[in-house]
Short mmCIF file of C-alpha atoms and ligand atoms in Angstrom, two decimals:
data_model
loop_
_atom_site.label_atom_id
_atom_site.label_comp_id
_atom_site.label_asym_id
_atom_site.label_seq_id
_atom_site.Cartn_x
_atom_site.Cartn_y
_atom_site.Cartn_z
CA UNK A 976 121.47 92.59 -126.19
CA UNK A 977 118.71 90.22 -126.36
CA UNK A 978 118.50 87.14 -128.48
CA UNK A 979 114.97 85.13 -130.12
CA UNK A 980 115.00 82.24 -127.98
CA UNK A 981 113.56 78.92 -129.12
CA UNK A 982 111.12 77.39 -126.70
CA UNK A 983 111.16 80.03 -123.89
CA UNK A 984 113.42 82.40 -122.61
CA UNK A 985 116.88 81.05 -121.96
CA UNK A 986 119.44 81.62 -119.06
CA UNK A 987 121.44 83.67 -120.92
CA UNK A 988 118.22 86.03 -121.08
CA UNK A 989 118.29 86.83 -117.06
CA UNK A 990 121.34 88.64 -117.01
CA UNK A 991 119.88 92.32 -115.68
CA UNK A 992 122.06 95.30 -117.58
CA UNK A 993 121.37 97.43 -114.85
CA UNK A 994 121.76 95.63 -111.85
CA UNK A 995 125.18 94.61 -113.40
CA UNK A 996 126.04 98.33 -114.04
CA UNK A 997 125.68 99.29 -110.13
CA UNK A 998 127.51 96.00 -109.09
CA UNK A 999 130.32 96.66 -111.12
CA UNK A 1000 130.09 100.27 -109.81
CA UNK A 1001 130.18 99.46 -106.39
CA UNK A 1002 132.68 97.20 -106.41
CA UNK A 1003 135.00 100.10 -108.73
CA UNK A 1004 134.46 102.25 -105.40
CA UNK A 1005 136.41 99.91 -103.20
CA UNK A 1006 140.03 100.76 -103.33
CA UNK A 1007 141.72 97.35 -104.33
CA UNK A 1008 145.82 98.76 -105.60
CA UNK A 1009 147.96 95.38 -105.27
CA UNK A 1010 149.23 94.39 -102.33
CA UNK A 1011 145.91 96.05 -100.37
CA UNK A 1012 142.87 93.68 -100.89
CA UNK A 1013 142.05 93.50 -97.22
CA UNK A 1014 138.57 96.12 -97.78
CA UNK A 1015 137.58 94.60 -100.91
CA UNK A 1016 138.35 90.89 -99.71
CA UNK A 1017 135.74 91.19 -96.69
CA UNK A 1018 132.79 93.28 -99.02
CA UNK A 1019 133.36 90.22 -101.46
CA UNK A 1020 133.53 87.27 -98.91
CA UNK A 1021 130.50 88.70 -97.59
CA UNK A 1022 129.13 89.23 -101.15
CA UNK A 1023 129.32 85.59 -101.79
CA UNK A 1024 127.92 84.34 -98.32
CA UNK A 1025 124.97 86.95 -99.10
CA UNK A 1026 124.07 84.70 -102.26
CA UNK A 1027 124.25 81.48 -100.79
CA UNK A 1028 128.28 80.63 -100.87
CA UNK A 1029 129.81 78.82 -98.65
CA UNK A 1030 133.77 80.66 -98.37
CA UNK A 1031 136.84 79.94 -97.04
CA UNK A 1032 140.07 82.69 -97.58
CA UNK A 1033 143.40 81.24 -97.11
CA UNK A 1034 146.26 82.84 -95.16
CA UNK A 1035 147.03 85.51 -97.65
CA UNK A 1036 143.52 86.32 -98.68
CA UNK A 1037 142.08 84.37 -101.16
CA UNK A 1038 138.95 83.85 -101.48
CA UNK A 1039 137.04 80.53 -102.49
CA UNK A 1040 133.07 80.66 -102.32
CA UNK A 1041 131.76 77.59 -103.52
CA UNK A 1042 128.09 77.52 -104.59
CA UNK A 1043 126.54 74.29 -104.56
CA UNK A 1044 125.11 72.83 -108.03
CA UNK A 1045 122.04 71.16 -109.31
CA UNK A 1046 124.17 68.43 -111.21
CA UNK A 1047 127.17 66.32 -110.88
CA UNK A 1048 130.63 68.07 -111.51
CA UNK A 1049 132.32 70.87 -110.24
CA UNK A 1050 134.05 74.00 -112.56
CA UNK A 1051 136.16 76.30 -111.13
CA UNK A 1052 135.43 80.22 -112.09
CA UNK A 1053 138.26 82.47 -110.90
CA UNK A 1054 138.91 86.46 -111.11
CA UNK A 1055 141.63 88.72 -108.68
CA UNK A 1056 140.53 91.08 -106.28
CA UNK A 1057 143.27 93.52 -106.93
CA UNK A 1058 143.79 96.11 -109.50
CA UNK A 1059 147.26 97.35 -111.55
CA UNK A 1060 149.61 100.03 -109.82
CA UNK A 1061 148.70 102.71 -106.43
CA UNK A 1062 145.48 104.00 -107.75
CA UNK A 1063 142.64 105.11 -105.32
CA UNK A 1064 139.63 106.69 -105.06
CA UNK A 1065 138.95 105.49 -108.63
CA UNK A 1066 135.53 107.31 -110.26
CA UNK A 1067 134.08 105.65 -113.00
CA UNK A 1068 132.32 108.06 -115.49
CA UNK A 1069 129.91 106.29 -117.83
CA UNK A 1070 129.81 108.41 -121.41
CA UNK A 1071 126.30 108.73 -123.30
CA UNK A 1072 127.87 105.70 -125.53
CA UNK A 1073 127.71 103.37 -123.17
CA UNK A 1074 131.45 103.11 -122.07
CA UNK A 1075 132.59 103.26 -118.60
CA UNK A 1076 135.86 105.00 -118.29
CA UNK A 1077 137.49 107.49 -115.77
CA UNK A 1078 138.36 110.96 -116.52
CA UNK A 1079 141.98 109.98 -116.88
CA UNK A 1080 144.15 110.54 -114.04
CA UNK A 1081 143.43 107.11 -112.84
CA UNK A 1082 142.96 103.64 -114.65
CA UNK A 1083 139.35 101.82 -114.04
CA UNK A 1084 139.81 98.36 -112.42
CA UNK A 1085 137.88 96.81 -115.19
CA UNK A 1086 140.90 94.37 -114.70
CA UNK A 1087 139.55 92.35 -112.89
CA UNK A 1088 135.98 93.57 -111.32
CA UNK A 1089 134.11 92.86 -114.96
CA UNK A 1090 135.25 89.70 -114.17
CA UNK A 1091 134.01 89.78 -110.77
CA UNK A 1092 130.47 92.08 -111.16
CA UNK A 1093 130.02 88.79 -113.78
CA UNK A 1094 130.70 86.55 -110.71
CA UNK A 1095 128.43 88.06 -108.45
CA UNK A 1096 125.62 88.50 -111.20
CA UNK A 1097 125.53 84.78 -112.21
CA UNK A 1098 125.50 83.74 -108.14
CA UNK A 1099 122.06 85.72 -108.10
CA UNK A 1100 120.64 84.46 -111.25
CA UNK A 1101 121.73 81.00 -110.10
CA UNK A 1102 119.51 81.53 -106.79
CA UNK A 1103 116.65 82.60 -108.03
CA UNK A 1104 116.72 79.73 -110.13
CA UNK A 1105 117.28 76.53 -108.89
CA UNK A 1106 115.37 74.60 -111.48
CA UNK A 1107 118.25 75.33 -113.72
CA UNK A 1108 120.84 72.87 -114.27
CA UNK A 1109 123.94 73.68 -113.24
CA UNK A 1110 127.71 72.04 -111.55
CA UNK A 1111 128.81 73.31 -108.33
CA UNK A 1112 130.88 76.37 -108.79
CA UNK A 1113 134.08 77.09 -106.87
CA UNK A 1114 134.62 80.91 -107.22
CA UNK A 1115 138.28 81.56 -106.67
CA UNK A 1116 139.22 85.46 -105.97
CA UNK A 1117 142.97 85.25 -105.68
CA UNK A 1118 145.14 88.51 -104.56
CA UNK A 1119 148.89 90.15 -105.85
CA UNK A 1120 147.45 88.66 -109.52
CA UNK A 1121 149.09 92.23 -110.69
CA UNK A 1122 152.48 91.35 -108.75
CA UNK A 1123 153.09 88.52 -110.59
CA UNK A 1124 149.73 86.17 -109.79
CA UNK A 1125 151.01 85.62 -105.81
CA UNK A 1126 147.77 84.47 -105.10
CA UNK A 1127 147.32 81.82 -107.80
CA UNK A 1128 150.95 80.80 -106.99
CA UNK A 1129 150.23 80.49 -103.42
CA UNK A 1130 146.34 78.58 -103.82
CA UNK A 1131 146.17 75.33 -102.38
CA UNK A 1132 144.47 73.45 -104.77
CA UNK A 1133 143.43 70.40 -103.33
CA UNK A 1134 140.73 72.37 -101.52
CA UNK A 1135 139.21 72.54 -104.92
CA UNK A 1136 136.74 69.78 -106.62
CA UNK A 1137 137.24 71.18 -109.69
CA UNK A 1138 138.26 69.57 -113.47
CA UNK A 1139 138.59 72.23 -115.56
CA UNK A 1140 137.80 76.18 -115.14
CA UNK A 1141 137.60 79.52 -116.93
CA UNK A 1142 139.34 82.56 -115.97
CA UNK A 1143 137.74 85.98 -116.52
CA UNK A 1144 140.49 88.29 -116.90
CA UNK A 1145 141.63 89.12 -120.25
CA UNK A 1146 141.21 91.94 -123.09
CA UNK A 1147 140.63 90.73 -126.43
CA UNK A 1148 137.84 90.53 -128.21
CA UNK A 1149 134.50 89.27 -127.60
CA UNK A 1150 134.54 85.51 -127.95
CA UNK A 1151 138.13 85.02 -127.99
CA UNK A 1152 139.04 82.08 -125.73
CA UNK A 1153 143.15 82.38 -124.58
CA UNK A 1154 143.99 78.80 -125.07
CA UNK A 1155 147.79 79.86 -124.77
CA UNK A 1156 150.23 81.35 -122.53
CA UNK A 1157 153.70 81.98 -122.14
CA UNK A 1158 156.18 81.34 -119.63
CA UNK A 1159 157.52 83.69 -118.27
CA UNK A 1160 160.54 84.80 -116.38
CA UNK A 1161 162.35 87.38 -114.39
CA UNK A 1162 165.95 88.14 -114.56
CA UNK A 1163 167.68 89.75 -112.00
CA UNK A 1164 171.75 89.97 -112.88
CA UNK A 1165 174.83 91.12 -110.72
CA UNK A 1166 178.10 92.30 -112.55
CA UNK A 1167 180.90 92.32 -109.92
CA UNK A 1168 184.08 94.09 -111.14
CA UNK A 1169 186.27 95.98 -109.16
CA UNK A 1170 185.88 99.76 -108.25
CA UNK A 1171 188.80 101.63 -108.47
CA UNK A 1172 189.90 105.59 -108.25
CA UNK A 1173 189.52 106.08 -112.50
CA UNK A 1174 192.14 109.63 -112.35
CA UNK A 1175 194.82 107.95 -109.97
CA UNK A 1176 195.07 104.36 -110.87
CA UNK A 1177 192.54 103.28 -113.20
CA UNK A 1178 194.65 99.81 -113.68
CA UNK A 1179 193.60 98.16 -111.15
CA UNK A 1180 190.18 98.53 -111.60
CA UNK A 1181 187.44 96.18 -113.48
CA UNK A 1182 184.69 98.57 -115.22
CA UNK A 1183 181.27 96.55 -114.01
CA UNK A 1184 179.30 99.08 -116.21
CA UNK A 1185 181.51 97.64 -119.45
CA UNK A 1186 181.36 94.10 -118.57
CA UNK A 1187 177.04 94.80 -118.65
CA UNK A 1188 177.72 96.99 -121.85
CA UNK A 1189 179.48 94.13 -123.85
CA UNK A 1190 177.35 91.57 -122.62
CA UNK A 1191 174.17 93.20 -123.32
CA UNK A 1192 175.36 94.36 -127.01
CA UNK A 1193 176.03 90.90 -127.25
CA UNK A 1194 173.23 88.98 -126.80
CA UNK A 1195 169.94 88.75 -128.44
CA UNK A 1196 167.01 90.86 -127.44
CA UNK A 1197 163.44 92.67 -128.87
CA UNK A 1198 161.62 90.20 -130.17
CA UNK A 1199 163.57 87.11 -130.88
CA UNK A 1200 160.89 84.83 -132.93
CA UNK A 1201 157.28 84.10 -133.23
CA UNK A 1202 156.95 83.16 -129.33
CA UNK A 1203 159.86 84.23 -127.86
CA UNK A 1204 160.19 87.83 -126.80
CA UNK A 1205 163.55 89.69 -124.31
CA UNK A 1206 164.64 92.68 -122.84
CA UNK A 1207 166.97 94.15 -120.09
CA UNK A 1208 164.68 96.76 -118.24
CA UNK A 1209 166.83 98.49 -115.74
CA UNK A 1210 170.32 99.03 -115.16
CA UNK A 1211 171.48 100.45 -112.18
CA UNK A 1212 175.78 100.56 -110.61
CA UNK A 1213 178.66 102.92 -110.54
CA UNK A 1214 179.11 105.99 -107.71
CA UNK A 1215 180.53 109.05 -109.22
CA UNK A 1216 182.50 109.89 -112.25
CA UNK A 1217 185.72 109.13 -111.00
CA UNK A 1218 185.31 105.79 -109.56
CA UNK A 1219 185.47 102.59 -111.78
CA UNK A 1220 182.11 101.05 -111.11
CA UNK A 1221 182.29 97.36 -109.02
CA UNK A 1222 179.34 96.58 -109.19
CA UNK A 1223 176.33 96.74 -111.52
CA UNK A 1224 172.95 95.36 -111.32
CA UNK A 1225 170.31 94.62 -113.89
CA UNK A 1226 166.73 93.57 -114.29
CA UNK A 1227 165.38 92.10 -117.12
CA UNK A 1228 162.67 89.41 -118.62
CA UNK A 1229 162.53 86.93 -121.07
CA UNK A 1230 158.72 84.87 -122.42
CA UNK A 1231 157.84 82.18 -124.45
CA UNK A 1232 155.12 80.56 -125.46
CA UNK A 1233 157.96 77.64 -126.11
CA UNK A 1234 159.84 76.68 -123.66
CA UNK A 1235 162.23 75.31 -125.49
CA UNK A 1236 162.78 78.53 -127.38
CA UNK A 1237 163.12 80.36 -123.34
CA UNK A 1238 165.25 78.08 -122.19
CA UNK A 1239 167.68 79.00 -125.60
CA UNK A 1240 167.07 82.63 -125.23
CA UNK A 1241 168.27 82.53 -121.43
CA UNK A 1242 171.12 80.10 -122.03
CA UNK A 1243 172.24 82.96 -124.85
CA UNK A 1244 171.73 85.85 -121.78
CA UNK A 1245 173.50 84.05 -119.23
CA UNK A 1246 176.39 82.87 -121.82
CA UNK A 1247 176.90 86.56 -123.20
CA UNK A 1248 176.99 87.94 -119.45
CA UNK A 1249 179.42 85.20 -117.99
CA UNK A 1250 181.47 85.47 -121.32
CA UNK A 1251 181.77 89.54 -121.39
CA UNK A 1252 182.76 88.45 -117.13
CA UNK A 1253 185.19 86.18 -117.83
CA UNK A 1254 187.44 88.47 -120.77
CA UNK A 1255 187.57 91.47 -117.88
CA UNK A 1256 188.15 89.18 -114.68
CA UNK A 1257 184.92 89.86 -113.90
CA UNK A 1258 182.57 87.66 -112.21
CA UNK A 1259 178.51 87.42 -112.76
CA UNK A 1260 175.16 85.97 -110.95
CA UNK A 1261 172.45 85.37 -113.12
CA UNK A 1262 169.45 84.72 -111.13
CA UNK A 1263 166.24 83.40 -113.66
CA UNK A 1264 163.02 82.91 -111.61
CA UNK A 1265 159.75 81.77 -113.41
CA UNK A 1266 156.97 83.85 -113.07
CA UNK A 1267 154.79 81.29 -114.45
CA UNK A 1268 154.74 78.36 -117.38
CA UNK A 1269 152.97 78.36 -120.74
CA UNK A 1270 150.16 75.85 -120.93
CA UNK A 1271 148.43 75.20 -123.94
CA UNK A 1272 144.78 74.55 -123.99
CA UNK A 1273 143.59 71.82 -127.43
CA UNK A 1274 140.41 72.68 -128.49
CA UNK A 1275 138.86 69.12 -127.96
CA UNK A 1276 139.91 69.97 -124.23
CA UNK A 1277 136.68 70.35 -121.94
CA UNK A 1278 136.68 73.92 -120.93
CA UNK A 1279 137.79 75.41 -124.27
CA UNK A 1280 134.63 73.00 -125.82
CA UNK A 1281 132.45 74.28 -123.35
CA UNK A 1282 133.93 77.66 -123.79
CA UNK A 1283 133.63 77.59 -127.18
CA UNK A 1284 129.76 76.52 -127.34
CA UNK A 1285 128.75 78.97 -124.72
CA UNK A 1286 130.13 81.40 -127.06
CA UNK A 1287 128.79 80.00 -130.27
CA UNK A 1288 125.24 80.03 -128.50
CA UNK A 1289 125.18 83.73 -127.73
CA UNK A 1290 126.15 84.38 -132.05
CA UNK A 1291 129.62 84.90 -131.07
CA UNK A 1292 132.35 83.82 -133.43
CA UNK A 1293 134.70 81.64 -131.64
CA UNK A 1294 138.30 83.41 -131.44
CA UNK A 1295 141.12 81.40 -130.39
CA UNK A 1296 143.61 83.39 -128.77
CA UNK A 1297 147.71 83.24 -127.97
CA UNK A 1298 148.06 85.92 -124.92
CA UNK A 1299 151.48 87.56 -124.35
CA UNK A 1300 151.20 87.50 -120.65
CA UNK A 1301 149.96 85.57 -117.82
CA UNK A 1302 146.59 84.77 -115.72
CA UNK A 1303 146.10 82.87 -112.30
CA UNK A 1304 144.99 80.41 -115.47
CA UNK A 1305 149.03 80.22 -115.92
CA UNK A 1306 149.13 78.80 -111.96
CA UNK A 1307 145.43 76.45 -112.26
CA UNK A 1308 147.19 74.70 -114.94
CA UNK A 1309 150.38 74.65 -113.75
CA UNK A 1310 148.43 72.78 -110.80
CA UNK A 1311 146.50 70.06 -112.80
CA UNK A 1312 143.17 72.56 -113.12
CA UNK A 1313 142.56 72.79 -117.20
CA UNK A 1314 141.34 76.71 -117.88
CA UNK A 1315 141.31 78.95 -120.79
CA UNK A 1316 141.14 82.39 -120.24
CA UNK A 1317 137.91 84.39 -121.05
CA UNK A 1318 137.63 88.67 -121.93
CA UNK A 1319 135.59 90.23 -120.10
CA UNK A 1320 135.13 93.40 -121.82
CA UNK A 1321 137.84 95.42 -120.73
CA UNK A 1322 140.06 97.07 -122.77
CA UNK A 1323 143.73 99.02 -122.10
CA UNK A 1324 143.67 97.53 -118.62
CA UNK A 1325 146.77 98.95 -116.39
CA UNK A 1326 146.31 102.29 -118.16
CA UNK A 1327 144.55 105.43 -117.54
CA UNK A 1328 142.62 104.82 -120.71
CA UNK A 1329 141.34 101.90 -119.09
CA UNK A 1330 137.77 101.32 -120.13
CA UNK A 1331 134.40 98.73 -121.08
CA UNK A 1332 131.89 98.83 -122.73
CA UNK A 1333 128.36 97.75 -120.95
CA UNK A 1334 127.19 96.14 -123.80
CA UNK A 1335 130.45 94.16 -123.52
CA UNK A 1336 130.31 93.26 -119.80
CA UNK A 1337 126.68 91.97 -120.46
CA UNK A 1338 127.97 90.01 -123.33
CA UNK A 1339 130.60 88.50 -120.79
CA UNK A 1340 128.48 88.17 -118.26
CA UNK A 1341 125.77 86.22 -120.48
CA UNK A 1342 129.27 83.99 -122.01
CA UNK A 1343 129.35 83.09 -118.24
CA UNK A 1344 126.02 81.96 -117.41
CA UNK A 1345 125.98 80.04 -120.90
CA UNK A 1346 129.38 78.10 -119.62
CA UNK A 1347 127.15 77.29 -116.41
CA UNK A 1348 124.21 76.24 -117.29
CA UNK A 1349 124.73 74.79 -120.98
CA UNK A 1350 124.15 71.13 -121.09
CA UNK A 1351 127.39 69.04 -119.03
CA UNK A 1352 130.04 67.86 -122.03
CA UNK A 1353 131.42 64.92 -121.61
ZN1 ZN B 701 143.88 91.59 -114.60
#
């Protein structure tokens, strides 16, 4: 995409489409299934250094690369270096339609290598144009994002100076700004009944399966309301057809954009288990682990305003987006660095149909360049 500039070329016009594509393909070629980020981490850290950043790697492998600005202020630009699942040996195919995909046997890994490619292209431009006005940028590239935001959860943000930031890690229409994300809770439930021989002395048994079934049947699940969803996803228990099952383990989750509604849902699930257990003489362990916490960025907050201004400068319409899932942005927000999340062009992330249009990847990179080089906002 080209744009007609008033008063000469704009920084966003400098994004080099072929170079961005080559960078992206180079990153996709490096295997980085979540939990195995050593190679990509080494390569990325070297690349950030070559491009003029000072870098540090923390004890779990998160990389912080700092590029000095030409004006006051510091922003955070966040990506993650792991890819979802276990796929390796990813072979990208560039279609005549300008869309990059795989043959359908693996994911592509545009989540989040398209975001990282955008950062590296931005750095090349900043290095070549030190006369541009831009703030110091802290590029944080995390590990373990796909395993429940492990990297950002453990990241020590006291290492960072950034006042606000941008997370390059969403799908969604170009021009969207993810300003609202839910709280997500993982549930692990164990029902303890009493094992007994089902043929000989069933009176002595308390069926944990039956307790679990009654509890599940009694609780609200699925889409609870506009903001809230809940699920029991796995159930395991029992030993044999002639043994009354003594133990059942269940895994589930609940998410809501509204913390009060989430608390209410969790209470409904917990009490359904407790009631069913009590009535049968069983007991239950109900563990709820918060994976990430909701955030909501106001339209007049700095990261939203800067992202919106950049998006409009590219001639795109701004679309406020409420996400169903979390990003590292949830932890940056929780830890005091307000962030919005932005699209990289990726589509169908985590699926073998994952793909990205080069046009969109260019647009996402131009958006990043615009955010960084636009006049500072108060
Ligand atoms: Zn991602």
